[in-house]
CSV table of C-alpha atoms and ligand atoms in Angstrom, one decimal:
chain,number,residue,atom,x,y,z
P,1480,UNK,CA,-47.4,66.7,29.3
P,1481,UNK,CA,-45.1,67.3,26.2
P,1482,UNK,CA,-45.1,65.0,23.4
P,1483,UNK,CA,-42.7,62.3,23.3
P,1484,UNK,CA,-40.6,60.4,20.8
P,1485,UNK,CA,-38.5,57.6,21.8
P,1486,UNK,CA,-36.3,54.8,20.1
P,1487,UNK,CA,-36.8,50.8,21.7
P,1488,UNK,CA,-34.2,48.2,21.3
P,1489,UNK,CA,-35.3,44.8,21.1
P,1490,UNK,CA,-32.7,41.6,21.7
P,1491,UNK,CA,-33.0,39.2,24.6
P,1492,UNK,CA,-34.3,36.3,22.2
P,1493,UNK,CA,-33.5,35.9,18.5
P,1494,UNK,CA,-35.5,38.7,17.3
P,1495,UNK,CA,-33.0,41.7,16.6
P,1496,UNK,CA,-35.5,44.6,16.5
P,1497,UNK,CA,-35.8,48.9,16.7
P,1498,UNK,CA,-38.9,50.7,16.6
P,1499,UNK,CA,-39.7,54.5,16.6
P,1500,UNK,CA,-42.7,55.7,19.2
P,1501,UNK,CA,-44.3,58.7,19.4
P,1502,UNK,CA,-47.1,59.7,22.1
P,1503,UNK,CA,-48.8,62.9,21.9
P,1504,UNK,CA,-50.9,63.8,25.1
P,1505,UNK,CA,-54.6,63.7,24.2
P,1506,UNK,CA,-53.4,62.0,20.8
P,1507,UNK,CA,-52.2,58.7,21.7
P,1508,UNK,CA,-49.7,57.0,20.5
P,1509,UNK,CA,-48.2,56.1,17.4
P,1510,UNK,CA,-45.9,53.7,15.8
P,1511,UNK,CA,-43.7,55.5,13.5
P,1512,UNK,CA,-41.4,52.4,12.8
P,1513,UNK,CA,-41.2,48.8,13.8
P,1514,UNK,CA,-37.8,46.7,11.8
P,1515,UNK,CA,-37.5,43.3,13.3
P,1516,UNK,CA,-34.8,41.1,11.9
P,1517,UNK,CA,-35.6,37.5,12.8
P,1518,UNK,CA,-32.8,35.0,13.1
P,1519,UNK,CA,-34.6,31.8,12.2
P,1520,UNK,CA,-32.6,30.6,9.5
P,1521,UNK,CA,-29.4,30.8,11.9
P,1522,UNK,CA,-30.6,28.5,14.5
P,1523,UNK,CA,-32.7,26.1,12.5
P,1524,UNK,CA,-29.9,23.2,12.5
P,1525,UNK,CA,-29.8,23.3,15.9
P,1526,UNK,CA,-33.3,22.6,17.1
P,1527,UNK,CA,-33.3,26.1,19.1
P,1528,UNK,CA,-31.8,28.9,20.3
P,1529,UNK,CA,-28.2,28.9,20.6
P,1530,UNK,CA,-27.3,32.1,22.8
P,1531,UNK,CA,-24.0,32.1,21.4
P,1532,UNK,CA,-25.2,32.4,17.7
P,1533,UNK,CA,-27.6,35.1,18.8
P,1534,UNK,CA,-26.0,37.0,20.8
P,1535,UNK,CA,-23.6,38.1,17.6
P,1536,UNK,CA,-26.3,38.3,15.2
P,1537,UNK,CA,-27.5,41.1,17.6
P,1538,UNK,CA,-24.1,42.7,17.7
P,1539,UNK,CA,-24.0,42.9,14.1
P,1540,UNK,CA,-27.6,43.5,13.4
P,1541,UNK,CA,-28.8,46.0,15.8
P,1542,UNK,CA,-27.1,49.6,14.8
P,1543,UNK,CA,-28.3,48.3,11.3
P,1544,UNK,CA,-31.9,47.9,12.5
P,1545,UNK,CA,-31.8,51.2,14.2
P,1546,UNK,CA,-31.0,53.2,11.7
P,1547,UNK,CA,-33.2,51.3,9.6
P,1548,UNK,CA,-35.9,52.4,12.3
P,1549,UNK,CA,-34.7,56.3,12.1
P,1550,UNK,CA,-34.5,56.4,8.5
P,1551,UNK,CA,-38.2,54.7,8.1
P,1552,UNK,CA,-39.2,57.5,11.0
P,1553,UNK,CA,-38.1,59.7,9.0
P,1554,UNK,CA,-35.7,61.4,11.9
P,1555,UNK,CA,-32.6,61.4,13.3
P,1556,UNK,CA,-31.4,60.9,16.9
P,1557,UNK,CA,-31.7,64.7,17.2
P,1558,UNK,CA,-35.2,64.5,17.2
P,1559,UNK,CA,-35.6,61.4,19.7
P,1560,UNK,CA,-36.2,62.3,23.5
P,1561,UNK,CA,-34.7,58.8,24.7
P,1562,UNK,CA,-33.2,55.5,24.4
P,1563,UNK,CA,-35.1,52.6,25.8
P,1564,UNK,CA,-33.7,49.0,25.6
P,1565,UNK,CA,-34.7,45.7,27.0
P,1566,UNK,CA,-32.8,45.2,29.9
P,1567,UNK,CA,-34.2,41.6,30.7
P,1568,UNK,CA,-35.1,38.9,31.6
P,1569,UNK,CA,-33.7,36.7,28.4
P,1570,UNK,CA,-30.5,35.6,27.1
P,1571,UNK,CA,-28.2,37.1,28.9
P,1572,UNK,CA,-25.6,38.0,25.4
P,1573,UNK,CA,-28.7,38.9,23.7
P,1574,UNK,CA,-29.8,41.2,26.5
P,1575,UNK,CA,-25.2,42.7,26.8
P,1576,UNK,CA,-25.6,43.3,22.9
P,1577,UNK,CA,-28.8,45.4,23.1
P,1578,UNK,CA,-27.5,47.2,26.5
P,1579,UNK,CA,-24.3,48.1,24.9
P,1580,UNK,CA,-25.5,49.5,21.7
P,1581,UNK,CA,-28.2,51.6,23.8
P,1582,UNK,CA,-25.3,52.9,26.2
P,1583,UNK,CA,-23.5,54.1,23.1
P,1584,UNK,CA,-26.4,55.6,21.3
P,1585,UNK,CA,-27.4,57.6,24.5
P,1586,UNK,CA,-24.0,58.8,25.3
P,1587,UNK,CA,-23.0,59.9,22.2
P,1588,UNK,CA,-26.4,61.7,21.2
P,1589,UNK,CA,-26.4,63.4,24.9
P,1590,UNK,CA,-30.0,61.3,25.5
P,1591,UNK,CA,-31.5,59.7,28.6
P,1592,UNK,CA,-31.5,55.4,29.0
P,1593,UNK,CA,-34.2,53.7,29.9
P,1594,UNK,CA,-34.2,50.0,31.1
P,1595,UNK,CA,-37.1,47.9,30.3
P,1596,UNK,CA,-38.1,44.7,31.4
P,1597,UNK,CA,-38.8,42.8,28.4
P,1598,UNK,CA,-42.6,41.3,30.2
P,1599,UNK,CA,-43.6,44.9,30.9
P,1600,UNK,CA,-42.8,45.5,26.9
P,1601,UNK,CA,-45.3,42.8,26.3
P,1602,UNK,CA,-47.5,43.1,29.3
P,1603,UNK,CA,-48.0,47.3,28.5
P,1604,UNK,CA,-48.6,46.7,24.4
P,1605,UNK,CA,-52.6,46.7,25.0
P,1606,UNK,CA,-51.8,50.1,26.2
P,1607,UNK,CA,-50.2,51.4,23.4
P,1608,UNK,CA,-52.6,49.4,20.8
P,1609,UNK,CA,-55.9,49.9,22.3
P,1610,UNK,CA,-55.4,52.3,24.8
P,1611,UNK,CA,-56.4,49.5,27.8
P,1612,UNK,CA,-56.8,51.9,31.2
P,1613,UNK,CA,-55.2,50.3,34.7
P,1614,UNK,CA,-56.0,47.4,35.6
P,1615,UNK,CA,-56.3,44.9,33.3
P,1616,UNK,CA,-55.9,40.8,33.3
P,1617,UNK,CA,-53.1,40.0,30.9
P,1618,UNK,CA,-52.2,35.9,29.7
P,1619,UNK,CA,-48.4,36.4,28.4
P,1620,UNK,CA,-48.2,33.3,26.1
P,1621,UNK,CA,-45.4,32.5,24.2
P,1622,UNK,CA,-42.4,30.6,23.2
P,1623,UNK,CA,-40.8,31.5,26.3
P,1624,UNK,CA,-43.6,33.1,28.3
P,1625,UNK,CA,-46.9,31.9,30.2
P,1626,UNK,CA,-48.2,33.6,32.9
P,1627,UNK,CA,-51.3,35.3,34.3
P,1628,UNK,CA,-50.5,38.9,35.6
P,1629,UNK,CA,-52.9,41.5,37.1
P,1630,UNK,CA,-51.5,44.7,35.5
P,1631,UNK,CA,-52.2,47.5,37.8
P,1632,UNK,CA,-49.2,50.1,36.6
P,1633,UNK,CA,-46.7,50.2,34.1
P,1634,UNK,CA,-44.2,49.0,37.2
P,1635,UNK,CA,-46.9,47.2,39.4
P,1636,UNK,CA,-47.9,44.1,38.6
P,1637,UNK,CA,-49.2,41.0,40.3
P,1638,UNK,CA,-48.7,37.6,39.2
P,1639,UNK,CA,-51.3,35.0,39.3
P,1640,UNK,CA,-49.6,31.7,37.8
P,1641,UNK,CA,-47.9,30.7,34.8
P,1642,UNK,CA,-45.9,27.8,34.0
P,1643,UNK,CA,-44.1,25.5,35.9
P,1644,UNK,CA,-42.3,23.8,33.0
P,1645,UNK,CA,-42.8,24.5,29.3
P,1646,UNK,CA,-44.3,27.4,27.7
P,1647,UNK,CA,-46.8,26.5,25.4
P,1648,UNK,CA,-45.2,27.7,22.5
P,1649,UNK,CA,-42.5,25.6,23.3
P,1650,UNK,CA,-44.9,22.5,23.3
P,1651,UNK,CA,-46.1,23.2,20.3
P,1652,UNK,CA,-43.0,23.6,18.7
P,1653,UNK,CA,-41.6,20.2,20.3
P,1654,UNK,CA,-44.8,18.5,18.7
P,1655,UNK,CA,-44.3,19.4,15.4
P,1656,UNK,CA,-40.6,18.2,16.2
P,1657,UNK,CA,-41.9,15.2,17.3
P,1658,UNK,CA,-44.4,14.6,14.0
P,1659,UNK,CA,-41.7,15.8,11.3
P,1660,UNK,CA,-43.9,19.3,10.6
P,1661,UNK,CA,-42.0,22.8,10.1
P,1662,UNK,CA,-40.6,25.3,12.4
P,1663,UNK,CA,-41.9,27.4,14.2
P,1664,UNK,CA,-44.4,24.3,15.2
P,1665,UNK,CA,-47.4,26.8,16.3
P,1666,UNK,CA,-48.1,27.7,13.0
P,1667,UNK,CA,-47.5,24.3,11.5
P,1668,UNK,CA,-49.3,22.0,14.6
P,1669,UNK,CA,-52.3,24.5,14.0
P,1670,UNK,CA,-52.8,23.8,10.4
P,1671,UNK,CA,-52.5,20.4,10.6
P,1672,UNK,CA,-55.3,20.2,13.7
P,1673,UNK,CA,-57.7,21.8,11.0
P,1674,UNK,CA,-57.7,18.4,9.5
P,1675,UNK,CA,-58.0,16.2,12.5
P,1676,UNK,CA,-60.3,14.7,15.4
P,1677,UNK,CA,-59.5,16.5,18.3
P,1678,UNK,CA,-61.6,13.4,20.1
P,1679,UNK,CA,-59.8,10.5,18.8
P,1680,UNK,CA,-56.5,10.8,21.4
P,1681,UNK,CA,-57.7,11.3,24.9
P,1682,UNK,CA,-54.2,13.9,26.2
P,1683,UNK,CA,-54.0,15.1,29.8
P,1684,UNK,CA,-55.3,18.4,30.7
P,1685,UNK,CA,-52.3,18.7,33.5
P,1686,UNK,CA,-52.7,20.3,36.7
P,1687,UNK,CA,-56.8,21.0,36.1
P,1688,UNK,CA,-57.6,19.2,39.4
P,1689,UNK,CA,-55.1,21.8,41.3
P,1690,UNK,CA,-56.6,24.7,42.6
P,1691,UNK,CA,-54.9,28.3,41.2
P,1692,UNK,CA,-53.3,29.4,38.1
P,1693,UNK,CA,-50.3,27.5,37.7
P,1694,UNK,CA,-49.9,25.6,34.4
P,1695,UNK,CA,-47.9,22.5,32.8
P,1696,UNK,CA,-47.4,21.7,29.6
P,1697,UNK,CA,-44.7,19.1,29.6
P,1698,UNK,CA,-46.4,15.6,30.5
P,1699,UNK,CA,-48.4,16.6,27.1
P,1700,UNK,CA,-45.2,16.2,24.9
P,1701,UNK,CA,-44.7,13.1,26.5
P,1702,UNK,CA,-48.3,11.9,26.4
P,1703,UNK,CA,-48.2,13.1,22.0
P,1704,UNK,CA,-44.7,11.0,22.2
P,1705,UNK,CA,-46.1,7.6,23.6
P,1706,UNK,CA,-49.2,7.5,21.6
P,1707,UNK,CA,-46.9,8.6,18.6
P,1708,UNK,CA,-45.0,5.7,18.9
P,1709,UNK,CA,-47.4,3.2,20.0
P,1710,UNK,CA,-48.9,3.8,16.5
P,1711,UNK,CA,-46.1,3.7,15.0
P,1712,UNK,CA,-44.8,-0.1,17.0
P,1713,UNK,CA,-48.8,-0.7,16.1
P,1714,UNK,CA,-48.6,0.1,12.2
P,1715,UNK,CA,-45.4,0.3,11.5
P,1716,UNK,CA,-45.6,4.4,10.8
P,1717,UNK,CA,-48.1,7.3,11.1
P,1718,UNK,CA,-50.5,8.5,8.2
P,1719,UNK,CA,-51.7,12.0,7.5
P,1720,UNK,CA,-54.7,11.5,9.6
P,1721,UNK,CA,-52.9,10.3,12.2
P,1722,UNK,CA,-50.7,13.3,12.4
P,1723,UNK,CA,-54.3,16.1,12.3
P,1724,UNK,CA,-55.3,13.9,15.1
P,1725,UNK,CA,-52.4,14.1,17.4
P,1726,UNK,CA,-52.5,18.1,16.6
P,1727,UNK,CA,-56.0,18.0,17.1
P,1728,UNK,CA,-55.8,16.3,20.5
P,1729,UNK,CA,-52.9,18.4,21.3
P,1730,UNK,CA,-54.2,21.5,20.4
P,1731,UNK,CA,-57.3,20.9,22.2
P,1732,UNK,CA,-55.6,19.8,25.3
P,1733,UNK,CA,-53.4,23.2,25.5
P,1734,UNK,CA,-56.6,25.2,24.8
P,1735,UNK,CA,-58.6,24.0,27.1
P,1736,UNK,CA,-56.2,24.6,29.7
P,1737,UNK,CA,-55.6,27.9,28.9
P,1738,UNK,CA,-59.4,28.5,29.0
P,1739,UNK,CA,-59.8,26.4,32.1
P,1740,UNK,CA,-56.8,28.9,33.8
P,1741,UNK,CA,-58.1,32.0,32.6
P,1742,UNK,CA,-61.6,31.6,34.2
P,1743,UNK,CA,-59.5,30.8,37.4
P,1744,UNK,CA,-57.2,34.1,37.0
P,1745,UNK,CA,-60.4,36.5,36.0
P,1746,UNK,CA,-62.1,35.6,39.1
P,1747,UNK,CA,-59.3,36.7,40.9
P,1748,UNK,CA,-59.1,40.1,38.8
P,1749,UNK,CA,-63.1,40.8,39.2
P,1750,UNK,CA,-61.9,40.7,42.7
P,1751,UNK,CA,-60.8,44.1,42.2
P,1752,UNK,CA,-63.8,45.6,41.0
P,1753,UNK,CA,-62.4,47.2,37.6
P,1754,UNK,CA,-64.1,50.4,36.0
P,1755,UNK,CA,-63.8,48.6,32.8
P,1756,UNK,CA,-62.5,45.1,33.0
P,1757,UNK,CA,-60.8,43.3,30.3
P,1758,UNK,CA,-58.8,40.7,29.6
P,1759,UNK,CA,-56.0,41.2,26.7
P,1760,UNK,CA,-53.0,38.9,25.4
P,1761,UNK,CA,-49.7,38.9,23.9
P,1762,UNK,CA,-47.2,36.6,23.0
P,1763,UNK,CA,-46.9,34.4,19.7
P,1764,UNK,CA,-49.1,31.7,20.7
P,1765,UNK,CA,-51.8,34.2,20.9
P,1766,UNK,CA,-52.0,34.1,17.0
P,1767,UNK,CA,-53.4,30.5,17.6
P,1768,UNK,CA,-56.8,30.8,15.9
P,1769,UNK,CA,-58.3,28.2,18.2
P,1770,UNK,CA,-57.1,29.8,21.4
P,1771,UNK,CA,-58.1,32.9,20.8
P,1772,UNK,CA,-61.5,31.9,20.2
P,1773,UNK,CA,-61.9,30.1,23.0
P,1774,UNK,CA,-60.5,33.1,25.3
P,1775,UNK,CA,-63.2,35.1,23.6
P,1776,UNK,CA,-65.6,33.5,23.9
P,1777,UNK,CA,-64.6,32.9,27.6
P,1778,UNK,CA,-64.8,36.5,27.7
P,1779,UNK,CA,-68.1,37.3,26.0
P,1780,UNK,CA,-69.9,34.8,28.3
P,1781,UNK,CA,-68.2,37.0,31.3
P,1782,UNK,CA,-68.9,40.6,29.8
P,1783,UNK,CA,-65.2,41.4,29.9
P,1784,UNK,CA,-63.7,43.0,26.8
P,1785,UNK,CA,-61.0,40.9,24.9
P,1786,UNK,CA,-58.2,42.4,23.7
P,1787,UNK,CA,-55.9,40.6,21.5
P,1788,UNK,CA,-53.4,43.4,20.2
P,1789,UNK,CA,-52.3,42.6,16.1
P,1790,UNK,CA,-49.9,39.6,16.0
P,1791,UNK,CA,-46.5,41.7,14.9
P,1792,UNK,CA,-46.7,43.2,18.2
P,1793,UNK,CA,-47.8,39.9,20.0
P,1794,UNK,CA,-44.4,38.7,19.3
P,1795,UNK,CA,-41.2,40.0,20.0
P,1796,UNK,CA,-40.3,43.7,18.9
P,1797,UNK,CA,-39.3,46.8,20.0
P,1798,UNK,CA,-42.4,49.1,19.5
P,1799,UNK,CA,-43.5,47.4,22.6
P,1800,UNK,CA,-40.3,48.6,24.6
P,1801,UNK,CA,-40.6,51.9,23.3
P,1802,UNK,CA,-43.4,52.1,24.3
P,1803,UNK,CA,-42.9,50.8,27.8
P,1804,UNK,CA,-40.1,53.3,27.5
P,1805,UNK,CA,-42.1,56.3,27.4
P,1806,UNK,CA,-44.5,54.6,30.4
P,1807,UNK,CA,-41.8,54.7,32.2
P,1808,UNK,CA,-40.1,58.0,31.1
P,1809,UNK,CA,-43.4,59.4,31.7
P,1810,UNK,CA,-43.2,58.6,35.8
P,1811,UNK,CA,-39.8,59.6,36.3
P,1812,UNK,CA,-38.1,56.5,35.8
P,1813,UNK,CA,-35.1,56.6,33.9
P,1814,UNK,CA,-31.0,55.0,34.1
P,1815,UNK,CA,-27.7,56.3,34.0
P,1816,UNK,CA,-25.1,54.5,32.1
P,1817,UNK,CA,-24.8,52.5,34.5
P,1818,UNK,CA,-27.3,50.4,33.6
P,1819,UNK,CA,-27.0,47.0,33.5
P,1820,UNK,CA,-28.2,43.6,31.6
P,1821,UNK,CA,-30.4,40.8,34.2
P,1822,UNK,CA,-31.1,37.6,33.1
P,1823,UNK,CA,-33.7,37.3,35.5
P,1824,UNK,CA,-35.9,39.9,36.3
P,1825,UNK,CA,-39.6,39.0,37.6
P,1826,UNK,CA,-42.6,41.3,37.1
P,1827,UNK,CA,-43.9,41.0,40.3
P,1828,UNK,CA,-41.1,40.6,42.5
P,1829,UNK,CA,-42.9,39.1,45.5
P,1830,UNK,CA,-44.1,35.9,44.0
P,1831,UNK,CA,-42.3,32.7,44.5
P,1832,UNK,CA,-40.1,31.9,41.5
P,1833,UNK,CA,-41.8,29.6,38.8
P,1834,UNK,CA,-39.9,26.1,38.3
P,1835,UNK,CA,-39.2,26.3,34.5
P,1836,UNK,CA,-37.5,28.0,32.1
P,1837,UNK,CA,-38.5,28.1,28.7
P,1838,UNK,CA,-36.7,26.5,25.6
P,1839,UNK,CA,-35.5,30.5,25.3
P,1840,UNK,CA,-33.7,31.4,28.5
P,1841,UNK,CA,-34.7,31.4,32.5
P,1842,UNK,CA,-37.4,34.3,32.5
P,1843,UNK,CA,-39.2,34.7,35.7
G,3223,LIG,O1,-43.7,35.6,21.2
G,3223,LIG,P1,-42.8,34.8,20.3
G,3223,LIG,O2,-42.6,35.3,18.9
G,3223,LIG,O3,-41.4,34.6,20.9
G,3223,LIG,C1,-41.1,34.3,22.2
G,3223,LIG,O4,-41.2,33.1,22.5
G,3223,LIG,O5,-40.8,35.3,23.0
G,3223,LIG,O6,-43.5,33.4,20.3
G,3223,LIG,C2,-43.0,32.3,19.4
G,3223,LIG,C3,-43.8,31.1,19.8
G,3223,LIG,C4,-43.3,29.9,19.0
G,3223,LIG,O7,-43.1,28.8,20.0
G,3223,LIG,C5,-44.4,29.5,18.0
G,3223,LIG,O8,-44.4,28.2,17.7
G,3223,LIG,C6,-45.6,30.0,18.7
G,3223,LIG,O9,-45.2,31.2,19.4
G,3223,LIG,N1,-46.7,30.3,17.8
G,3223,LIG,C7,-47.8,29.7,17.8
G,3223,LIG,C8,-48.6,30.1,16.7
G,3223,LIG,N2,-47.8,31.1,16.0
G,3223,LIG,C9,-46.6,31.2,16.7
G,3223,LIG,N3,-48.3,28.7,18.6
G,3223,LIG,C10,-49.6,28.2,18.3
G,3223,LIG,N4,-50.3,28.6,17.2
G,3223,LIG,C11,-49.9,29.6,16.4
G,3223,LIG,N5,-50.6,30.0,15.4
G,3224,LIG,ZN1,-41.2,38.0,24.3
């Protein structure tokens, strides 16, 4: 096997990013550069994403980024065996922009494309971070993301469940919405939970009394919103506390779910009888201190390894695609210039389409 260095584009969401990869047989791999350029600050008026707005940022943003990613490399495209990009699912300008560039690089630097789908970028990092062997159990949690998938190859997956609504990253961030706390709401909804009583609001733990994997998470924004405004028709306005006990409570509710879920899906996977099973997860809501541990600990009491890769690589960059890139490279799989930007694309292609969407585009 030679070695192999290849450059990921990252832009179906509002992260513009480019990342350098190299995997040497026997060596593993190794980041050599990771720029993401976050584009926060140009939707925060808006309350999300607006595709429009991010689908230029990308445009002007991403040849910067890349050669950002070269120059912190220390290499030039002359030294790079491949383009990969993110092909989809995601916002479907977001997804043209990145597509584009890519086409451009590789045709002018004589390289190969490669199309990745933006879930295998996530679903493969465990791979790249902790060098996971086939199969594994993966929770893909996010903003935009939540589902179960049994990852048996770097193009074979199976999906368990996921969401039929919201993500739970989207939750979160409609709570702290709701209760007047920063954006992103993860971050924010979790520090404020540190100070509360996760007992004193009884929230739903929807879709618990259904057999499987699927999940919900929207009847829980609704429940936060009634009992936020029956305190505040009660008292005339919430108090501190009373906001660290709605995040408690919400919090809680999401986590226990996510536990509740995960025991479901790893039955599923011991099914298969894994050499060395584990469980990893990616996606930004994996950062959630509380979640985490309760996914650990879910794991400990089932002797499975838990692997939670390092948050910049939980979230959206393109270290992940590269890498996925080279996966792929690796069995043969590459694209012309043909290739072409899908605003759906589902890992497992033979499961029934989930209901929702995600605050961040149709995904899967
Ligand atoms: O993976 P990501 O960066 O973007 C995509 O959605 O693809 O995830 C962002 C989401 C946001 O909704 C954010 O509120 C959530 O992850 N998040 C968290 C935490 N940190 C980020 N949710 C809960 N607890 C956190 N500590
Ligand atoms: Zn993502």
């Amino acid at each position: 096997m030679q070695t192999l260095t290849i450059l990921g584009l990252e832009s179906s969401c509002d992260d513009t990013a480019a990342a350098v990869v190299r995997d040497v047989p026997g060596a593993g791999a190794q980041i050599l550069s990771s720029v993401v350029e976050g584009q926060a600050a140009l939707h925060s008026d808006f309350g999300g994403v607006v595709p429009e707005i991010a689908a230029r940022a990308h445009a002007e943003k991403l040849d910067i980024c890349v050669e950002q990613a070269l120059s912190q490399a220390g290499l030039t495209l002359s030294q790079i065996d491949a383009i990969a990009v993110t092909a989809g699912p995601g916002l479907i300008g977001g997804v043209l922009s990145g597509v584009m560039c890519a086409r451009g690089i590789a045709a002018g630097a004589g390289l190969p494309l490669i199309g990745v789908n933006h879930l295998a970028g996530h679903a493969l990092t465990p791979r790249l971070t902790d060098g996971l062997t086939f199969p594994y159990l993966m929770l893909l949690v996010s903003g935009g993301h939540c589902q179960f998938l049994i990852v048996h190859g770097a193009q074979d997956y199976n999906r368990l469940g996921g969401t039929i609504d919201d993500a739970p990253g989207e939750a979160f961030d409609k709570t702290a919405r709701l209760l007047g706390l920063d954006q992103p709401g993860g971050p924010a909804v979790e520090v404020c939970a540190g100070q509360g009583d996760a007992q004193r609001f009884a929230f739903p733990r929807p879709l618990l009394n259904r057999p499987g994997c699927d999940m919900s998470f929207s009847g829980l924004k609704t429940a936060l919103l009634r009992t936020r405004d029956m305190l505040i028709h009660d008292q005339g306005g919430i108090t501190q506390q009373d906001r660290a006990d709605l995040c408690a409570g919400f919090q809680a509710a999401i986590c226990d779910v996510l536990v509740e879920k995960t025991r479901r899906a790893l039955i599923e996977y011991a099914s298969l009888a894994p050499d060395r099973p584990a469980f990893a997860i990616a996606g930004g809501v994996a950062a959630n201190r509380a979640i985490r541990a309760g996914l650990e600990t879910l794991c400990t009491e089932q002797a499975i390894a838990f692997v939670a890769p390092p948050l910049s690589l939980c979230t959206d960059n393109a270290a992940m695609i590269a890498w996925a890139g080279i996966e792929l490279f690796r069995s043969g799989q590459y694209d012309g210039s043909s290739l072409i930007a899908r605003p759906r694309w589902p890992l497992d292609q033979t499961a029934p389409a989930l209901l929702g969407s995600g605050k961040k585009g149709a995904k899967a």
